[in-house]
Amino acid sequence: MISDARIDQVMDKFFEAIKSNDDYQIEGTGLSYHTTLDLIKSAAKESIKDNPEKFETLVNWFVNASMFLLSDINDLDEIDLQLRNAQ
């Protein structure tokens, strides 16, 4: 199982990095760019907490996808989260 502290550290670094742009109002929503990112971060953390096995599957896929993008491997794996099954 992935450590909650490590998940928080990665999520915090990721969202802070994409918040490094100037804040601005998003047309049509009335929310700022930074507020929107905070909402997405909160929703992602809740989803991770509620679905730890699926999150670990996605982490493994991201490793594969990163290697594929860097041309270290030639095959991109499928994502199998069984999302169509009733929970």
Short mmCIF file of N, CA and C in Angstrom, two decimals:
data_model
loop_
_atom_site.label_atom_id
_atom_site.label_comp_id
_atom_site.label_asym_id
_atom_site.label_seq_id
_atom_site.Cartn_x
_atom_site.Cartn_y
_atom_site.Cartn_z
N MET A 1 0.85 -1.18 0.00
CA MET A 1 0.00 0.00 0.00
C MET A 1 0.89 1.24 0.00
N ILE A 2 0.52 2.23 -0.78
CA ILE A 2 1.28 3.48 -0.87
C ILE A 2 0.99 4.32 0.37
N SER A 3 2.02 4.89 0.94
CA SER A 3 1.91 5.70 2.15
C SER A 3 1.10 6.98 1.90
N ASP A 4 0.18 7.29 2.82
CA ASP A 4 -0.60 8.52 2.72
C ASP A 4 0.30 9.76 2.72
N ALA A 5 1.35 9.73 3.51
CA ALA A 5 2.27 10.87 3.57
C ALA A 5 2.96 11.10 2.22
N ARG A 6 3.32 10.01 1.56
CA ARG A 6 3.96 10.13 0.24
C ARG A 6 2.96 10.63 -0.81
N ILE A 7 1.74 10.15 -0.73
CA ILE A 7 0.71 10.63 -1.66
C ILE A 7 0.53 12.13 -1.48
N ASP A 8 0.41 12.58 -0.22
CA ASP A 8 0.25 14.01 0.05
C ASP A 8 1.43 14.81 -0.49
N GLN A 9 2.64 14.31 -0.28
CA GLN A 9 3.83 15.03 -0.73
C GLN A 9 3.84 15.18 -2.26
N VAL A 10 3.52 14.10 -2.96
CA VAL A 10 3.50 14.14 -4.43
C VAL A 10 2.39 15.06 -4.93
N MET A 11 1.19 14.92 -4.35
CA MET A 11 0.07 15.77 -4.77
C MET A 11 0.38 17.24 -4.52
N ASP A 12 0.93 17.56 -3.35
CA ASP A 12 1.25 18.95 -3.03
C ASP A 12 2.27 19.51 -4.01
N LYS A 13 3.35 18.78 -4.29
CA LYS A 13 4.37 19.27 -5.22
C LYS A 13 3.79 19.45 -6.63
N PHE A 14 2.98 18.50 -7.08
CA PHE A 14 2.39 18.58 -8.42
C PHE A 14 1.49 19.82 -8.55
N PHE A 15 0.57 19.97 -7.60
CA PHE A 15 -0.37 21.08 -7.72
C PHE A 15 0.29 22.44 -7.49
N GLU A 16 1.29 22.51 -6.62
CA GLU A 16 2.01 23.76 -6.44
C GLU A 16 2.77 24.13 -7.72
N ALA A 17 3.32 23.14 -8.40
CA ALA A 17 4.05 23.40 -9.64
C ALA A 17 3.13 23.97 -10.72
N ILE A 18 1.92 23.43 -10.84
CA ILE A 18 1.04 23.96 -11.89
C ILE A 18 0.33 25.24 -11.45
N LYS A 19 0.44 25.58 -10.16
CA LYS A 19 -0.10 26.86 -9.68
C LYS A 19 0.92 27.98 -9.83
N SER A 20 2.10 27.69 -10.32
CA SER A 20 3.14 28.70 -10.38
C SER A 20 2.82 29.82 -11.37
N ASN A 21 1.85 29.60 -12.24
CA ASN A 21 1.40 30.68 -13.14
C ASN A 21 0.60 31.70 -12.36
N ASP A 22 0.47 32.88 -12.92
CA ASP A 22 -0.36 33.91 -12.29
C ASP A 22 -1.79 33.42 -12.18
N ASP A 23 -2.45 33.83 -11.11
CA ASP A 23 -3.85 33.48 -10.93
C ASP A 23 -4.70 34.36 -11.84
N TYR A 24 -5.77 33.82 -12.36
CA TYR A 24 -6.68 34.58 -13.22
C TYR A 24 -8.07 33.99 -13.13
N GLN A 25 -9.05 34.76 -13.52
CA GLN A 25 -10.44 34.33 -13.50
C GLN A 25 -10.73 33.44 -14.70
N ILE A 26 -11.37 32.30 -14.46
CA ILE A 26 -11.74 31.40 -15.55
C ILE A 26 -13.12 31.82 -16.05
N GLU A 27 -13.15 32.14 -17.31
CA GLU A 27 -14.39 32.61 -17.91
C GLU A 27 -15.45 31.52 -17.85
N GLY A 28 -16.63 31.88 -17.43
CA GLY A 28 -17.76 30.95 -17.40
C GLY A 28 -17.96 30.24 -16.07
N THR A 29 -16.93 30.19 -15.23
CA THR A 29 -17.10 29.49 -13.95
C THR A 29 -17.16 30.46 -12.77
N GLY A 30 -16.57 31.62 -12.92
CA GLY A 30 -16.51 32.56 -11.81
C GLY A 30 -15.44 32.21 -10.79
N LEU A 31 -14.70 31.13 -11.02
CA LEU A 31 -13.63 30.71 -10.12
C LEU A 31 -12.28 31.13 -10.68
N SER A 32 -11.33 31.32 -9.79
CA SER A 32 -9.98 31.61 -10.25
C SER A 32 -9.30 30.31 -10.64
N TYR A 33 -8.21 30.45 -11.37
CA TYR A 33 -7.42 29.30 -11.79
C TYR A 33 -6.92 28.53 -10.57
N HIS A 34 -6.39 29.23 -9.57
CA HIS A 34 -5.86 28.58 -8.36
C HIS A 34 -6.96 27.90 -7.56
N THR A 35 -8.12 28.52 -7.45
CA THR A 35 -9.25 27.90 -6.74
C THR A 35 -9.69 26.62 -7.44
N THR A 36 -9.73 26.66 -8.76
CA THR A 36 -10.10 25.48 -9.54
C THR A 36 -9.11 24.35 -9.30
N LEU A 37 -7.82 24.67 -9.30
CA LEU A 37 -6.81 23.64 -9.03
C LEU A 37 -6.95 23.08 -7.62
N ASP A 38 -7.26 23.93 -6.64
CA ASP A 38 -7.47 23.45 -5.27
C ASP A 38 -8.65 22.48 -5.19
N LEU A 39 -9.72 22.77 -5.93
CA LEU A 39 -10.88 21.87 -5.95
C LEU A 39 -10.54 20.54 -6.61
N ILE A 40 -9.79 20.59 -7.70
CA ILE A 40 -9.38 19.36 -8.38
C ILE A 40 -8.47 18.54 -7.47
N LYS A 41 -7.54 19.20 -6.78
CA LYS A 41 -6.63 18.51 -5.85
C LYS A 41 -7.42 17.83 -4.74
N SER A 42 -8.38 18.53 -4.17
CA SER A 42 -9.21 17.98 -3.10
C SER A 42 -10.00 16.77 -3.58
N ALA A 43 -10.59 16.89 -4.77
CA ALA A 43 -11.36 15.76 -5.33
C ALA A 43 -10.45 14.57 -5.62
N ALA A 44 -9.25 14.84 -6.13
CA ALA A 44 -8.32 13.75 -6.43
C ALA A 44 -7.89 13.04 -5.16
N LYS A 45 -7.58 13.80 -4.11
CA LYS A 45 -7.17 13.18 -2.84
C LYS A 45 -8.29 12.33 -2.26
N GLU A 46 -9.52 12.79 -2.35
CA GLU A 46 -10.66 12.02 -1.84
C GLU A 46 -10.85 10.74 -2.65
N SER A 47 -10.69 10.85 -3.96
CA SER A 47 -10.82 9.67 -4.82
C SER A 47 -9.73 8.65 -4.51
N ILE A 48 -8.52 9.12 -4.28
CA ILE A 48 -7.41 8.23 -3.94
C ILE A 48 -7.70 7.52 -2.62
N LYS A 49 -8.19 8.27 -1.64
CA LYS A 49 -8.49 7.70 -0.33
C LYS A 49 -9.57 6.64 -0.43
N ASP A 50 -10.56 6.86 -1.29
CA ASP A 50 -11.68 5.93 -1.43
C ASP A 50 -11.37 4.74 -2.35
N ASN A 51 -10.29 4.83 -3.13
CA ASN A 51 -9.97 3.79 -4.11
C ASN A 51 -8.47 3.48 -4.13
N PRO A 52 -7.90 3.06 -3.02
CA PRO A 52 -6.44 2.89 -2.98
C PRO A 52 -5.89 1.85 -3.97
N GLU A 53 -6.63 0.78 -4.21
CA GLU A 53 -6.14 -0.23 -5.15
C GLU A 53 -6.11 0.31 -6.57
N LYS A 54 -7.15 1.04 -6.94
CA LYS A 54 -7.19 1.63 -8.28
C LYS A 54 -6.10 2.69 -8.43
N PHE A 55 -5.84 3.43 -7.38
CA PHE A 55 -4.77 4.43 -7.43
C PHE A 55 -3.43 3.76 -7.66
N GLU A 56 -3.16 2.67 -6.97
CA GLU A 56 -1.89 1.96 -7.18
C GLU A 56 -1.78 1.44 -8.61
N THR A 57 -2.89 0.99 -9.18
CA THR A 57 -2.89 0.56 -10.58
C THR A 57 -2.53 1.72 -11.49
N LEU A 58 -3.10 2.91 -11.21
CA LEU A 58 -2.79 4.10 -12.01
C LEU A 58 -1.33 4.53 -11.85
N VAL A 59 -0.79 4.44 -10.64
CA VAL A 59 0.61 4.79 -10.41
C VAL A 59 1.50 3.90 -11.27
N ASN A 60 1.22 2.61 -11.27
CA ASN A 60 2.00 1.68 -12.09
C ASN A 60 1.87 2.01 -13.56
N TRP A 61 0.67 2.39 -13.99
CA TRP A 61 0.48 2.76 -15.39
C TRP A 61 1.26 4.04 -15.72
N PHE A 62 1.27 5.02 -14.81
CA PHE A 62 2.02 6.25 -15.05
C PHE A 62 3.51 5.98 -15.19
N VAL A 63 4.03 5.02 -14.44
CA VAL A 63 5.44 4.63 -14.60
C VAL A 63 5.65 4.11 -16.01
N ASN A 64 4.77 3.21 -16.45
CA ASN A 64 4.85 2.67 -17.81
C ASN A 64 4.72 3.80 -18.83
N ALA A 65 3.75 4.69 -18.64
CA ALA A 65 3.53 5.78 -19.59
C ALA A 65 4.73 6.73 -19.65
N SER A 66 5.34 6.98 -18.51
CA SER A 66 6.53 7.85 -18.48
C SER A 66 7.67 7.22 -19.27
N MET A 67 7.88 5.95 -19.06
CA MET A 67 8.94 5.26 -19.79
C MET A 67 8.64 5.25 -21.29
N PHE A 68 7.37 5.09 -21.66
CA PHE A 68 6.96 5.12 -23.06
C PHE A 68 7.22 6.49 -23.67
N LEU A 69 6.85 7.56 -22.94
CA LEU A 69 7.06 8.92 -23.44
C LEU A 69 8.54 9.25 -23.62
N LEU A 70 9.37 8.71 -22.75
CA LEU A 70 10.82 8.96 -22.82
C LEU A 70 11.52 8.00 -23.79
N SER A 71 10.73 7.19 -24.50
CA SER A 71 11.24 6.21 -25.48
C SER A 71 12.15 5.16 -24.86
N ASP A 72 11.94 4.89 -23.56
CA ASP A 72 12.69 3.81 -22.90
C ASP A 72 12.08 2.45 -23.20
N ILE A 73 10.77 2.43 -23.51
CA ILE A 73 10.07 1.20 -23.89
C ILE A 73 9.19 1.53 -25.09
N ASN A 74 8.75 0.48 -25.80
CA ASN A 74 7.98 0.69 -27.03
C ASN A 74 6.49 0.42 -26.88
N ASP A 75 6.06 -0.16 -25.75
CA ASP A 75 4.66 -0.52 -25.59
C ASP A 75 4.02 0.23 -24.44
N LEU A 76 2.86 0.79 -24.68
CA LEU A 76 2.08 1.48 -23.66
C LEU A 76 1.01 0.51 -23.16
N ASP A 77 1.03 0.24 -21.87
CA ASP A 77 0.06 -0.68 -21.28
C ASP A 77 -1.35 -0.11 -21.31
N GLU A 78 -2.33 -1.00 -21.28
CA GLU A 78 -3.73 -0.60 -21.11
C GLU A 78 -3.98 -0.31 -19.64
N ILE A 79 -4.96 0.51 -19.35
CA ILE A 79 -5.35 0.76 -17.96
C ILE A 79 -6.54 -0.13 -17.66
N ASP A 80 -6.39 -1.02 -16.71
CA ASP A 80 -7.47 -1.94 -16.35
C ASP A 80 -7.93 -1.66 -14.93
N LEU A 81 -8.90 -0.77 -14.79
CA LEU A 81 -9.43 -0.42 -13.47
C LEU A 81 -10.79 -1.04 -13.21
N GLN A 82 -11.29 -1.80 -14.17
CA GLN A 82 -12.61 -2.40 -14.06
C GLN A 82 -13.65 -1.34 -13.67
N LEU A 83 -13.59 -0.20 -14.35
CA LEU A 83 -14.46 0.93 -14.01
C LEU A 83 -15.91 0.66 -14.32
N ARG A 84 -16.19 -0.29 -15.16
CA ARG A 84 -17.58 -0.55 -15.53
C ARG A 84 -18.29 -1.47 -14.55
N ASN A 85 -17.55 -2.07 -13.64
CA ASN A 85 -18.17 -2.94 -12.63
C ASN A 85 -18.87 -2.11 -11.57
N ALA A 86 -20.00 -2.59 -11.11
CA ALA A 86 -20.71 -1.88 -10.03
C ALA A 86 -19.87 -1.98 -8.76
N GLN A 87 -19.88 -0.92 -8.01
CA GLN A 87 -19.07 -0.88 -6.78
C GLN A 87 -19.90 -1.36 -5.61
#
